[in-house]
mmCIF file of C-alpha atoms in Angstrom:
data_model
loop_
_atom_site.group_PDB
_atom_site.id
_atom_site.type_symbol
_atom_site.label_atom_id
_atom_site.label_comp_id
_atom_site.label_asym_id
_atom_site.label_seq_id
_atom_site.Cartn_x
_atom_site.Cartn_y
_atom_site.Cartn_z
ATOM 1 C CA UNK B 1 66.825 57.178 92.155
ATOM 2 C CA UNK B 2 66.063 59.059 88.909
ATOM 3 C CA UNK B 3 63.597 57.215 86.650
ATOM 4 C CA UNK B 4 65.253 56.045 83.483
ATOM 5 C CA UNK B 5 63.875 57.125 80.088
ATOM 6 C CA UNK B 6 65.067 53.925 78.366
ATOM 7 C CA UNK B 7 62.068 51.689 77.302
ATOM 8 C CA UNK B 8 61.879 48.464 78.855
ATOM 9 C CA UNK B 9 59.997 45.602 77.193
ATOM 10 C CA UNK B 10 57.565 43.664 79.398
ATOM 11 C CA UNK B 11 58.555 40.255 80.498
ATOM 12 C CA UNK B 12 57.575 37.427 78.361
ATOM 13 C CA UNK B 13 57.442 33.652 78.990
ATOM 14 C CA UNK B 14 60.560 33.259 77.083
ATOM 15 C CA UNK B 15 62.564 36.021 79.038
ATOM 16 C CA UNK B 16 64.624 37.647 76.214
ATOM 17 C CA UNK B 17 68.291 38.183 76.955
ATOM 18 C CA UNK B 18 69.850 41.611 76.756
ATOM 19 C CA UNK B 19 72.302 40.574 73.997
ATOM 20 C CA UNK B 20 73.207 37.863 71.513
ATOM 21 C CA UNK B 21 76.108 36.244 73.287
ATOM 22 C CA UNK B 22 77.663 34.579 70.105
ATOM 23 C CA UNK B 23 77.806 38.015 68.492
ATOM 24 C CA UNK B 24 79.060 39.702 71.684
ATOM 25 C CA UNK B 25 81.927 37.221 72.012
ATOM 26 C CA UNK B 26 82.651 37.640 68.295
ATOM 27 C CA UNK B 27 82.788 41.475 68.711
ATOM 28 C CA UNK B 28 85.004 41.133 71.792
ATOM 29 C CA UNK B 29 87.444 38.827 69.777
ATOM 30 C CA UNK B 30 87.635 41.421 67.015
ATOM 31 C CA UNK B 31 87.444 44.505 69.271
ATOM 32 C CA UNK B 32 84.603 45.722 67.167
ATOM 33 C CA UNK B 33 82.606 48.224 69.269
ATOM 34 C CA UNK B 34 79.830 48.684 66.534
ATOM 35 C CA UNK B 35 79.452 44.877 66.551
ATOM 36 C CA UNK B 36 79.200 44.872 70.250
ATOM 37 C CA UNK B 37 76.312 47.455 70.052
ATOM 38 C CA UNK B 38 74.658 45.414 67.368
ATOM 39 C CA UNK B 39 74.941 42.298 69.667
ATOM 40 C CA UNK B 40 73.038 44.071 72.345
ATOM 41 C CA UNK B 41 70.321 45.044 69.820
ATOM 42 C CA UNK B 42 69.916 41.551 68.544
ATOM 43 C CA UNK B 43 68.108 39.940 71.446
ATOM 44 C CA UNK B 44 67.559 36.148 71.420
ATOM 45 C CA UNK B 45 65.341 33.969 73.493
ATOM 46 C CA UNK B 46 66.764 31.974 76.295
ATOM 47 C CA UNK B 47 65.634 28.618 74.956
ATOM 48 C CA UNK B 48 67.317 29.421 71.654
ATOM 49 C CA UNK B 49 70.434 30.884 73.043
ATOM 50 C CA UNK B 50 72.531 27.716 73.801
ATOM 51 C CA UNK B 51 74.793 29.777 76.106
ATOM 52 C CA UNK B 52 72.431 29.302 78.951
ATOM 53 C CA UNK B 53 70.614 26.188 77.731
ATOM 54 C CA UNK B 54 71.254 22.446 77.513
ATOM 55 C CA UNK B 55 73.519 22.543 74.409
ATOM 56 C CA UNK B 56 76.474 23.672 76.424
ATOM 57 C CA UNK B 57 75.512 21.982 79.594
ATOM 58 C CA UNK B 58 77.772 18.906 79.328
ATOM 59 C CA UNK B 59 80.554 20.315 77.194
ATOM 60 C CA UNK B 60 83.015 20.134 80.062
ATOM 61 C CA UNK B 61 82.392 16.376 80.645
ATOM 62 C CA UNK B 62 82.531 15.766 77.009
ATOM 63 C CA UNK B 63 85.774 17.475 76.387
ATOM 64 C CA UNK B 64 87.633 16.393 79.476
ATOM 65 C CA UNK B 65 86.234 12.794 79.344
ATOM 66 C CA UNK B 66 87.193 12.500 75.712
ATOM 67 C CA UNK B 67 90.680 14.054 76.134
ATOM 68 C CA UNK B 68 91.453 11.754 79.077
ATOM 69 C CA UNK B 69 90.105 8.781 77.180
ATOM 70 C CA UNK B 70 92.265 9.409 74.028
ATOM 71 C CA UNK B 71 95.511 10.272 76.063
ATOM 72 C CA UNK B 72 95.446 7.468 78.578
ATOM 73 C CA UNK B 73 94.459 4.794 75.967
ATOM 74 C CA UNK B 74 97.111 5.995 73.381
ATOM 75 C CA UNK B 75 99.752 6.036 76.162
ATOM 76 C CA UNK B 76 99.030 2.418 76.953
ATOM 77 C CA UNK B 77 99.266 1.475 73.304
ATOM 78 C CA UNK B 78 102.608 3.515 73.075
ATOM 79 C CA UNK B 79 104.064 1.661 76.034
ATOM 80 C CA UNK B 80 103.190 -1.701 74.522
ATOM 81 C CA UNK B 81 104.588 -0.676 71.133
ATOM 82 C CA UNK B 82 107.746 0.462 72.898
ATOM 83 C CA UNK B 83 108.132 -2.884 74.495
ATOM 84 C CA UNK B 84 107.432 -4.464 71.124
ATOM 85 C CA UNK B 85 104.611 -6.772 72.573
ATOM 86 C CA UNK B 86 101.927 -8.384 70.506
ATOM 87 C CA UNK B 87 98.611 -7.047 69.394
ATOM 88 C CA UNK B 88 96.815 -9.221 71.826
ATOM 89 C CA UNK B 89 98.485 -7.259 74.614
ATOM 90 C CA UNK B 90 97.439 -4.109 72.947
ATOM 91 C CA UNK B 91 93.783 -5.356 72.687
ATOM 92 C CA UNK B 92 93.647 -6.552 76.353
ATOM 93 C CA UNK B 93 95.314 -3.631 77.968
ATOM 94 C CA UNK B 94 93.670 -1.046 75.711
ATOM 95 C CA UNK B 95 90.138 -2.451 76.202
ATOM 96 C CA UNK B 96 90.593 -2.878 79.967
ATOM 97 C CA UNK B 97 91.809 0.707 80.216
ATOM 98 C CA UNK B 98 88.854 2.102 78.216
ATOM 99 C CA UNK B 99 86.185 0.266 80.208
ATOM 100 C CA UNK B 100 87.738 0.549 83.652
ATOM 101 C CA UNK B 101 88.913 4.304 83.451
ATOM 102 C CA UNK B 102 85.558 5.127 81.778
ATOM 103 C CA UNK B 103 83.655 3.729 84.768
ATOM 104 C CA UNK B 104 85.955 5.335 87.289
ATOM 105 C CA UNK B 105 85.709 8.744 85.574
ATOM 106 C CA UNK B 106 81.879 8.511 85.007
ATOM 107 C CA UNK B 107 81.169 7.601 88.636
ATOM 108 C CA UNK B 108 83.724 10.104 89.836
ATOM 109 C CA UNK B 109 82.185 12.822 87.838
ATOM 110 C CA UNK B 110 78.694 11.876 89.204
ATOM 111 C CA UNK B 111 79.885 11.886 92.824
ATOM 112 C CA UNK B 112 81.687 15.176 92.325
ATOM 113 C CA UNK B 113 78.752 16.898 90.711
ATOM 114 C CA UNK B 114 76.352 15.493 93.271
ATOM 115 C CA UNK B 115 78.469 16.642 96.218
ATOM 116 C CA UNK B 116 78.748 20.083 94.757
ATOM 117 C CA UNK B 117 75.005 20.408 94.236
ATOM 118 C CA UNK B 118 74.217 18.969 97.685
ATOM 119 C CA UNK B 119 76.603 21.477 99.242
ATOM 120 C CA UNK B 120 75.007 24.387 97.267
ATOM 121 C CA UNK B 121 71.586 23.415 98.317
ATOM 122 C CA UNK B 122 72.372 23.171 101.959
ATOM 123 C CA UNK B 123 74.161 26.517 101.793
ATOM 124 C CA UNK B 124 71.126 28.094 100.087
ATOM 125 C CA UNK B 125 68.777 26.604 102.736
ATOM 126 C CA UNK B 126 71.043 28.104 105.378
ATOM 127 C CA UNK B 127 71.082 31.548 103.719
ATOM 128 C CA UNK B 128 67.299 31.379 103.265
ATOM 129 C CA UNK B 129 66.729 30.643 106.923
ATOM 130 C CA UNK B 130 68.874 33.531 108.020
ATOM 131 C CA UNK B 131 67.076 35.842 105.510
ATOM 132 C CA UNK B 132 63.646 34.814 106.853
ATOM 133 C CA UNK B 133 64.714 35.171 110.508
ATOM 134 C CA UNK B 134 67.166 38.105 110.435
ATOM 135 C CA UNK B 135 66.883 40.032 107.208
ATOM 136 C CA UNK B 136 68.383 43.197 108.549
ATOM 137 C CA UNK B 137 71.694 41.281 109.405
ATOM 138 C CA UNK B 138 71.908 39.733 105.957
ATOM 139 C CA UNK B 139 71.365 43.190 104.375
ATOM 140 C CA UNK B 140 73.968 44.687 106.542
ATOM 141 C CA UNK B 141 76.473 42.033 105.367
ATOM 142 C CA UNK B 142 75.802 42.760 101.771
ATOM 143 C CA UNK B 143 76.033 46.457 102.192
ATOM 144 C CA UNK B 144 79.378 45.933 103.879
ATOM 145 C CA UNK B 145 80.468 43.877 101.052
ATOM 146 C CA UNK B 146 79.491 46.380 98.418
ATOM 147 C CA UNK B 147 81.090 49.310 100.203
ATOM 148 C CA UNK B 148 84.297 47.143 100.382
ATOM 149 C CA UNK B 149 84.348 47.120 96.686
ATOM 150 C CA UNK B 150 84.005 50.843 96.329
ATOM 151 C CA UNK B 151 80.288 51.666 96.451
ATOM 152 C CA UNK B 152 79.354 54.439 98.741
ATOM 153 C CA UNK B 153 77.272 53.506 101.893
ATOM 154 C CA UNK B 154 74.163 55.285 100.404
ATOM 155 C CA UNK B 155 74.394 53.643 97.054
ATOM 156 C CA UNK B 156 75.025 50.080 98.539
ATOM 157 C CA UNK B 157 72.189 50.590 101.040
ATOM 158 C CA UNK B 158 69.797 51.592 98.194
ATOM 159 C CA UNK B 159 70.770 48.653 96.035
ATOM 160 C CA UNK B 160 70.432 46.120 98.806
ATOM 161 C CA UNK B 161 67.091 47.593 99.832
ATOM 162 C CA UNK B 162 65.729 47.138 96.373
ATOM 163 C CA UNK B 163 67.101 43.607 95.774
ATOM 164 C CA UNK B 164 66.036 42.455 99.161
ATOM 165 C CA UNK B 165 62.371 42.992 98.141
ATOM 166 C CA UNK B 166 62.665 39.722 96.138
ATOM 167 C CA UNK B 167 63.626 37.188 98.680
ATOM 168 C CA UNK B 168 64.549 34.403 96.133
ATOM 169 C CA UNK B 169 66.728 36.700 94.126
ATOM 170 C CA UNK B 170 68.323 38.134 97.241
ATOM 171 C CA UNK B 171 69.387 34.728 98.521
ATOM 172 C CA UNK B 172 70.774 33.802 95.152
ATOM 173 C CA UNK B 173 72.726 37.113 95.101
ATOM 174 C CA UNK B 174 74.204 36.256 98.502
ATOM 175 C CA UNK B 175 75.138 32.857 97.333
ATOM 176 C CA UNK B 176 77.214 34.258 94.567
ATOM 177 C CA UNK B 177 78.524 37.483 96.096
ATOM 178 C CA UNK B 178 79.063 36.296 99.620
ATOM 179 C CA UNK B 179 79.909 32.677 99.316
ATOM 180 C CA UNK B 180 81.141 32.430 95.800
ATOM 181 C CA UNK B 181 78.666 29.546 95.092
ATOM 182 C CA UNK B 182 76.386 29.365 92.024
ATOM 183 C CA UNK B 183 72.764 28.672 93.112
ATOM 184 C CA UNK B 184 71.693 25.088 92.132
ATOM 185 C CA UNK B 185 69.453 24.754 89.123
ATOM 186 C CA UNK B 186 66.486 22.371 89.224
ATOM 187 C CA UNK B 187 67.326 20.732 85.854
ATOM 188 C CA UNK B 188 70.908 19.764 86.712
ATOM 189 C CA UNK B 189 71.541 16.002 86.814
ATOM 190 C CA UNK B 190 74.626 14.460 88.293
ATOM 191 C CA UNK B 191 73.677 11.019 86.832
ATOM 192 C CA UNK B 192 73.516 12.507 83.303
ATOM 193 C CA UNK B 193 76.802 14.313 83.894
ATOM 194 C CA UNK B 194 78.403 10.882 84.916
ATOM 195 C CA UNK B 195 76.927 9.090 81.939
ATOM 196 C CA UNK B 196 78.205 11.838 79.539
ATOM 197 C CA UNK B 197 81.725 11.427 80.993
ATOM 198 C CA UNK B 198 81.560 7.592 80.715
ATOM 199 C CA UNK B 199 80.183 7.759 77.121
ATOM 200 C CA UNK B 200 82.791 10.466 76.105
ATOM 201 C CA UNK B 201 85.837 8.458 77.684
ATOM 202 C CA UNK B 202 84.677 5.250 75.860
ATOM 203 C CA UNK B 203 84.046 6.968 72.484
ATOM 204 C CA UNK B 204 87.058 8.997 72.220
ATOM 205 C CA UNK B 205 89.273 6.540 74.125
ATOM 206 C CA UNK B 206 88.399 3.802 71.519
ATOM 207 C CA UNK B 207 89.880 5.856 68.632
ATOM 208 C CA UNK B 208 93.544 4.978 69.064
ATOM 209 C CA UNK B 209 92.705 1.391 69.963
ATOM 210 C CA UNK B 210 90.517 0.842 66.839
ATOM 211 C CA UNK B 211 92.960 2.515 64.602
ATOM 212 C CA UNK B 212 95.772 0.266 65.822
ATOM 213 C CA UNK B 213 93.751 -2.937 65.486
ATOM 214 C CA UNK B 214 92.207 -2.207 62.138
ATOM 215 C CA UNK B 215 95.484 -1.324 60.502
ATOM 216 C CA UNK B 216 97.173 -4.293 62.170
ATOM 217 C CA UNK B 217 94.358 -6.512 60.704
ATOM 218 C CA UNK B 218 94.634 -5.064 57.252
ATOM 219 C CA UNK B 219 98.428 -5.515 57.133
ATOM 220 C CA UNK B 220 98.413 -9.049 58.536
ATOM 221 C CA UNK B 221 95.620 -10.456 56.340
ATOM 222 C CA UNK B 222 98.261 -12.841 55.093
ATOM 223 C CA UNK B 223 99.418 -14.933 58.084
ATOM 224 C CA UNK B 224 102.771 -15.488 56.440
ATOM 225 C CA UNK B 225 103.530 -11.664 56.137
ATOM 226 C CA UNK B 226 106.210 -10.520 58.550
ATOM 227 C CA UNK B 227 106.049 -6.814 59.078
ATOM 228 C CA UNK B 228 109.473 -5.041 59.588
ATOM 229 C CA UNK B 229 107.878 -1.788 60.716
ATOM 230 C CA UNK B 230 104.965 -1.152 63.042
ATOM 231 C CA UNK B 231 102.611 0.504 60.656
ATOM 232 C CA UNK B 232 99.701 -0.044 63.054
ATOM 233 C CA UNK B 233 101.229 2.045 65.679
ATOM 234 C CA UNK B 234 102.196 4.673 63.083
ATOM 235 C CA UNK B 235 98.450 4.875 62.019
ATOM 236 C CA UNK B 236 97.397 5.122 65.645
ATOM 237 C CA UNK B 237 99.725 7.969 66.120
ATOM 238 C CA UNK B 238 98.538 9.948 63.200
ATOM 239 C CA UNK B 239 94.797 9.370 63.846
ATOM 240 C CA UNK B 240 95.120 10.114 67.494
ATOM 241 C CA UNK B 241 97.153 13.363 66.851
ATOM 242 C CA UNK B 242 94.322 14.519 64.501
ATOM 243 C CA UNK B 243 91.827 13.702 67.111
ATOM 244 C CA UNK B 244 93.759 15.438 69.897
ATOM 245 C CA UNK B 245 94.204 18.635 67.847
ATOM 246 C CA UNK B 246 90.473 18.562 66.927
ATOM 247 C CA UNK B 247 89.313 18.252 70.353
ATOM 248 C CA UNK B 248 91.761 20.977 71.554
ATOM 249 C CA UNK B 249 90.446 23.275 68.738
ATOM 250 C CA UNK B 250 86.894 22.513 69.739
ATOM 251 C CA UNK B 251 87.766 23.419 73.406
ATOM 252 C CA UNK B 252 89.303 26.621 72.184
ATOM 253 C CA UNK B 253 86.254 27.607 70.143
ATOM 254 C CA UNK B 254 83.905 26.974 73.136
ATOM 255 C CA UNK B 255 86.089 28.777 75.559
ATOM 256 C CA UNK B 256 86.593 31.719 73.182
ATOM 257 C CA UNK B 257 90.382 31.438 72.943
ATOM 258 C CA UNK B 258 92.496 30.713 69.961
ATOM 259 C CA UNK B 259 91.520 27.511 68.498
ATOM 260 C CA UNK B 260 94.746 26.542 66.924
ATOM 261 C CA UNK B 261 96.735 27.366 70.133
ATOM 262 C CA UNK B 262 94.362 25.195 72.127
ATOM 263 C CA UNK B 263 94.562 22.356 69.643
ATOM 264 C CA UNK B 264 98.459 22.647 69.530
ATOM 265 C CA UNK B 265 98.688 22.555 73.473
ATOM 266 C CA UNK B 266 96.437 19.488 73.755
ATOM 267 C CA UNK B 267 98.436 17.733 71.057
ATOM 268 C CA UNK B 268 101.675 18.471 72.969
ATOM 269 C CA UNK B 269 100.071 17.177 76.082
ATOM 270 C CA UNK B 270 99.121 13.880 74.328
ATOM 271 C CA UNK B 271 102.628 13.612 72.678
ATOM 272 C CA UNK B 272 104.418 14.099 75.951
ATOM 273 C CA UNK B 273 102.244 11.464 77.738
ATOM 274 C CA UNK B 274 102.506 8.944 74.888
ATOM 275 C CA UNK B 275 106.212 9.568 74.308
ATOM 276 C CA UNK B 276 107.141 8.997 77.926
ATOM 277 C CA UNK B 277 105.050 5.764 77.987
ATOM 278 C CA UNK B 278 106.871 4.526 74.773
ATOM 279 C CA UNK B 279 110.180 5.206 76.339
ATOM 280 C CA UNK B 280 109.372 3.494 79.457
ATOM 281 C CA UNK B 281 108.077 0.436 77.639
ATOM 282 C CA UNK B 282 111.216 0.390 75.470
ATOM 283 C CA UNK B 283 113.433 0.797 78.424
ATOM 284 C CA UNK B 284 111.971 -1.738 80.519
ATOM 285 C CA UNK B 285 111.987 -4.288 77.598
ATOM 286 C CA UNK B 286 115.596 -3.419 76.863
ATOM 287 C CA UNK B 287 116.647 -3.796 80.531
ATOM 288 C CA UNK B 288 114.842 -6.970 81.154
ATOM 289 C CA UNK B 289 116.055 -8.437 77.795
ATOM 290 C CA UNK B 290 119.648 -7.436 78.587
ATOM 291 C CA UNK B 291 119.513 -8.832 82.120
ATOM 292 C CA UNK B 292 118.048 -12.221 80.831
ATOM 293 C CA UNK B 293 120.773 -12.512 78.144
ATOM 294 C CA UNK B 294 123.581 -11.904 80.545
ATOM 295 C CA UNK B 295 121.953 -14.456 82.970
ATOM 296 C CA UNK B 296 121.881 -16.966 80.074
ATOM 297 C CA UNK B 297 125.364 -16.346 78.893
ATOM 298 C CA UNK B 298 126.699 -17.030 82.571
ATOM 299 C CA UNK B 299 124.798 -20.364 82.920
#
């Protein structure tokens, strides 16, 4: 190799990144080459980046737990509204759904994350054992992998010879390149992941339920009042739609895609689920009522 003339800063305790990820993403979205160069010059510390730290660690659980909570709870309220059942049924079914599904999702997320981490750890142990006992064989596999991707045999051999000098890094590299598995990180916690999913489901899943019950309570302060329109359901629809679009927009911003498209897609998803639940509730209620009326008329 020819020695590079580029200055390399000595490693520090904070391990500076090679670029500001937020600026790099912004540059990509705007196709701004100069901004990309500036992003590579604006180095940030890992603990302040957020891209690799704890701030974005549980985003997936928050987003998907919250979306599942909102959509499933609102679908139940829609079904009950379609069947023209009382607010007591909304409370019982809505609250039961929020708690039961939150427990199921949180525990399922915990088991899934734990299984994935256990599998990754076992695979890493195996790769480490193979590296310690037959390094040449592991190096040969990686050379073959890199040559299959277009590198020359000479370049691939040089790269692997250098990387293999650091055993821990070499094993992690094999995990990603050969097995397609991200090496497990010591700070990951399946329990926290499950709790985040549970909390997100409960928090966001309660939005349509609380909206319905609060508006219903306000309208029916006077017991003698008889509503001719289900204002509580309309309020739940509007508030839930706003929450769905907001979470979809947040998902889009985090993933680097169009926020309004992401918000619109999530809104459509929730509308289809709730609309089908409403029609089913209305259809079952209509069918049962018609059958009962026919039965009574023949008696």
